[in-house]
XYZ file of C-alpha atoms in Angstrom:
260
model
C -67.055 30.199 -71.838
C -67.715 27.437 -74.608
C -70.258 29.749 -76.182
C -67.565 32.670 -76.826
C -67.730 34.464 -79.813
C -63.844 34.136 -80.072
C -62.449 31.497 -82.106
C -61.380 28.153 -80.228
C -57.762 28.877 -81.113
C -57.563 32.259 -79.582
C -59.382 31.014 -76.459
C -56.966 28.275 -76.144
C -53.955 30.388 -76.820
C -55.436 32.667 -73.872
C -55.078 29.808 -71.682
C -51.812 28.733 -72.684
C -50.294 32.015 -72.066
C -51.958 32.472 -68.487
C -49.496 31.558 -65.877
C -51.712 30.654 -63.096
C -54.106 27.816 -63.115
C -53.880 27.506 -66.764
C -54.211 23.896 -66.789
C -57.450 23.933 -64.928
C -58.584 26.918 -66.910
C -57.980 24.664 -70.189
C -59.673 21.713 -68.688
C -62.816 23.493 -68.001
C -62.914 25.056 -71.420
C -62.317 21.754 -73.166
C -64.891 20.248 -71.061
C -67.551 22.671 -71.831
C -66.652 22.580 -75.509
C -66.911 18.821 -75.720
C -70.338 18.930 -73.907
C -71.586 21.418 -76.929
C -70.436 18.862 -79.893
C -73.379 16.647 -79.556
C -74.168 16.121 -83.319
C -72.959 13.099 -85.393
C -70.921 15.161 -87.408
C -68.941 16.471 -84.929
C -67.366 13.114 -84.338
C -63.952 14.277 -85.324
C -63.633 17.033 -83.406
C -65.330 15.377 -80.290
C -62.566 12.883 -80.504
C -59.875 15.346 -80.756
C -61.175 17.074 -77.909
C -61.805 13.912 -75.585
C -57.792 13.055 -76.524
C -56.612 16.226 -75.615
C -58.478 16.438 -72.631
C -57.121 13.083 -71.259
C -53.705 13.927 -72.157
C -53.943 17.104 -70.211
C -55.413 15.121 -67.275
C -52.712 12.632 -67.682
C -49.706 15.008 -67.783
C -51.220 16.517 -64.562
C -51.517 13.082 -62.936
C -47.937 12.229 -63.690
C -46.895 15.348 -62.181
C -48.676 14.985 -59.362
C -47.013 11.592 -58.586
C -43.923 12.810 -59.055
C -44.434 15.862 -56.588
C -46.157 13.354 -54.430
C -43.385 10.899 -54.001
C -41.251 13.953 -53.016
C -43.672 15.170 -50.642
C -43.903 12.205 -49.057
C -40.349 11.872 -48.557
C -40.277 14.918 -46.521
C -43.449 13.990 -44.068
C -42.965 11.862 -41.083
C -43.104 8.148 -41.710
C -44.917 7.460 -38.599
C -48.077 9.330 -39.773
C -50.927 6.957 -41.017
C -52.964 10.089 -42.342
C -52.896 10.593 -45.960
C -50.808 13.570 -46.725
C -52.310 16.583 -48.544
C -50.058 15.108 -51.752
C -51.752 11.847 -51.903
C -55.205 12.943 -51.280
C -54.408 15.397 -54.512
C -53.379 12.358 -56.528
C -56.411 10.261 -55.224
C -58.517 13.049 -56.451
C -57.006 13.399 -59.622
C -57.391 9.568 -60.222
C -61.020 9.611 -59.551
C -61.540 12.629 -61.850
C -59.687 10.684 -64.725
C -61.969 7.582 -63.914
C -65.142 9.754 -64.286
C -63.908 11.264 -67.220
C -62.963 7.729 -68.995
C -66.620 6.597 -67.666
C -68.353 8.633 -69.937
C -69.687 6.759 -73.048
C -68.425 9.223 -75.797
C -65.037 9.341 -74.108
C -64.758 5.591 -73.651
C -65.280 4.908 -77.387
C -62.896 7.475 -78.412
C -60.087 6.070 -76.075
C -60.969 2.470 -77.160
C -60.287 3.455 -80.842
C -56.816 4.809 -79.938
C -56.219 2.542 -77.047
C -52.746 1.641 -77.586
C -51.207 4.883 -78.356
C -52.618 6.224 -75.210
C -51.481 3.724 -73.146
C -47.889 3.910 -74.562
C -48.092 7.808 -73.617
C -49.420 7.021 -70.151
C -46.328 4.369 -69.494
C -43.837 7.092 -71.274
C -45.065 9.862 -68.558
C -44.150 7.283 -65.903
C -40.895 6.521 -67.509
C -41.893 2.762 -67.780
C -39.815 1.601 -70.510
C -40.467 -1.846 -70.250
C -44.164 -1.458 -70.104
C -43.946 0.614 -73.114
C -42.100 -1.831 -75.122
C -44.572 -4.634 -74.019
C -47.777 -2.904 -75.326
C -45.580 -2.076 -78.682
C -44.469 -5.676 -78.720
C -47.780 -7.588 -78.189
C -49.743 -5.556 -80.319
C -47.267 -5.289 -83.188
C -47.403 -1.299 -83.448
C -44.613 -0.902 -86.113
C -45.304 2.759 -86.360
C -44.748 3.069 -82.624
C -41.392 1.167 -82.676
C -40.072 3.519 -85.562
C -41.437 6.413 -83.114
C -40.206 5.218 -79.839
C -36.827 3.091 -80.601
C -34.422 6.213 -80.533
C -35.438 6.503 -76.940
C -36.175 3.149 -75.759
C -32.688 1.885 -77.230
C -31.048 4.237 -74.541
C -33.040 2.815 -71.959
C -33.505 -0.863 -72.595
C -31.421 -1.853 -75.446
C -31.216 -5.403 -74.971
C -34.979 -6.182 -74.833
C -35.627 -3.480 -77.773
C -33.388 -5.575 -80.081
C -35.016 -8.720 -79.128
C -38.305 -7.301 -79.867
C -36.866 -6.014 -83.218
C -35.581 -9.297 -84.343
C -38.776 -11.130 -83.160
C -40.720 -9.028 -85.644
C -38.299 -9.890 -88.386
C -39.343 -8.856 -91.702
C -42.372 -6.921 -90.552
C -40.026 -3.953 -89.405
C -38.168 -1.819 -92.379
C -34.596 -2.000 -91.090
C -33.955 1.212 -92.162
C -36.349 3.116 -90.321
C -34.496 1.724 -87.148
C -31.247 3.407 -88.282
C -31.806 6.562 -86.159
C -32.124 4.504 -83.086
C -29.099 2.382 -83.985
C -27.096 5.388 -84.662
C -27.424 6.303 -81.088
C -25.399 3.031 -80.415
C -21.888 4.569 -80.857
C -21.005 5.858 -77.068
C -17.676 3.898 -76.320
C -18.904 3.979 -72.650
C -21.975 2.333 -73.217
C -21.101 -1.619 -74.453
C -24.837 -2.745 -73.603
C -26.011 -0.574 -76.437
C -23.129 -1.047 -78.691
C -23.348 -5.121 -78.497
C -27.353 -4.803 -78.988
C -26.987 -2.840 -82.106
C -24.409 -5.109 -83.431
C -26.632 -8.184 -82.821
C -29.588 -6.633 -84.738
C -26.886 -5.774 -87.564
C -25.766 -9.242 -87.662
C -29.553 -10.445 -87.826
C -30.506 -8.387 -90.712
C -27.499 -9.013 -92.833
C -27.691 -12.881 -92.062
C -31.323 -12.667 -92.927
C -30.685 -10.818 -96.192
C -32.944 -7.833 -94.980
C -29.990 -5.269 -94.816
C -29.733 -2.136 -97.234
C -26.459 -0.744 -97.935
C -27.080 1.772 -95.369
C -27.093 -0.967 -92.935
C -23.854 -2.313 -94.246
C -21.943 0.807 -94.092
C -23.185 1.253 -90.347
C -21.942 -2.233 -89.720
C -18.583 -1.622 -90.824
C -18.262 1.780 -88.945
C -19.572 0.218 -85.882
C -17.194 -2.777 -86.364
C -14.284 -0.711 -87.246
C -14.708 1.335 -83.712
C -15.592 -1.649 -81.515
C -14.855 -5.007 -83.323
C -11.982 -4.564 -85.516
C -10.847 -8.256 -85.404
C -14.341 -9.294 -87.209
C -14.002 -6.952 -90.029
C -11.706 -9.276 -92.005
C -14.296 -11.975 -91.995
C -17.060 -9.988 -92.933
C -15.075 -8.457 -96.240
C -13.794 -11.957 -96.934
C -17.480 -13.469 -97.048
C -18.945 -10.922 -99.884
C -15.758 -11.720 -102.183
C -13.521 -9.778 -104.194
C -15.419 -7.913 -106.699
C -16.175 -4.021 -105.940
C -19.110 -4.098 -108.132
C -21.131 -6.895 -106.397
C -20.468 -6.104 -102.537
C -23.323 -5.066 -100.765
C -21.677 -1.809 -99.135
C -20.059 1.347 -100.353
C -16.165 0.498 -100.948
C -15.257 4.171 -100.739
C -16.956 4.342 -97.346
C -15.322 1.454 -96.197
C -11.863 2.335 -97.250
C -12.197 5.699 -95.204
C -13.315 3.999 -92.392
C -10.628 0.727 -92.084
C -7.154 1.935 -91.361
C -6.195 -1.600 -90.109
C -5.706 -4.988 -92.122
C -9.109 -5.127 -93.072
C -8.718 -2.004 -95.124
C -5.693 -3.588 -96.830
C -7.742 -6.514 -97.776
C -10.167 -3.766 -99.886
C -7.367 -3.109 -102.282
């Protein structure tokens, strides 16, 4: 199979378009292909295959754990024997351990260790552990990538991590996550967002976009704080760090009158 005359891409597409046993077929094909890449010049392709194969196995393991929990709930609690689902999970774990024990696999996974670990925790919905890995290793790109999800799940913990990173993070790249904190029913997210906005503003790390979002969020949730905010930056339209026209559109209460 790995020596097929058809291209790698065509063979993979066939597996992906087959409904029955497509994951097992894909795993087998990737394993055979991996075994055939033994030359030093094959390292890049080999590393890519290792990570792909591991991703397939981890996805299967996560799925088995989810279905296994459901099956376990349906089984009688009096039995001490492993259910078929539990045995399948055990077998899958052993397969992954054996796969990781291969020297070329271990070297590849170690070189991209933290991204792999983060993906594993995400599959298990272990958001605190995801943040723990990112925070301990100061993985800035993973902050930017996963913060839009994490801020919905663990907003307080995430904002604390952002503040701890300080200047290392480019605050504007966190705006996609902050923009999610505008749900009036989720005060925890709003409070967390305002805490970070106040931090970057007080530390002079905030861009005009950050200041504008601060105004927008305060106008909606903390209008009583806007007057103090505007007074802090004086009366000159040309020197304030926010967009005055934007602020005028947003503010319809007392702080808006101050802007005139």
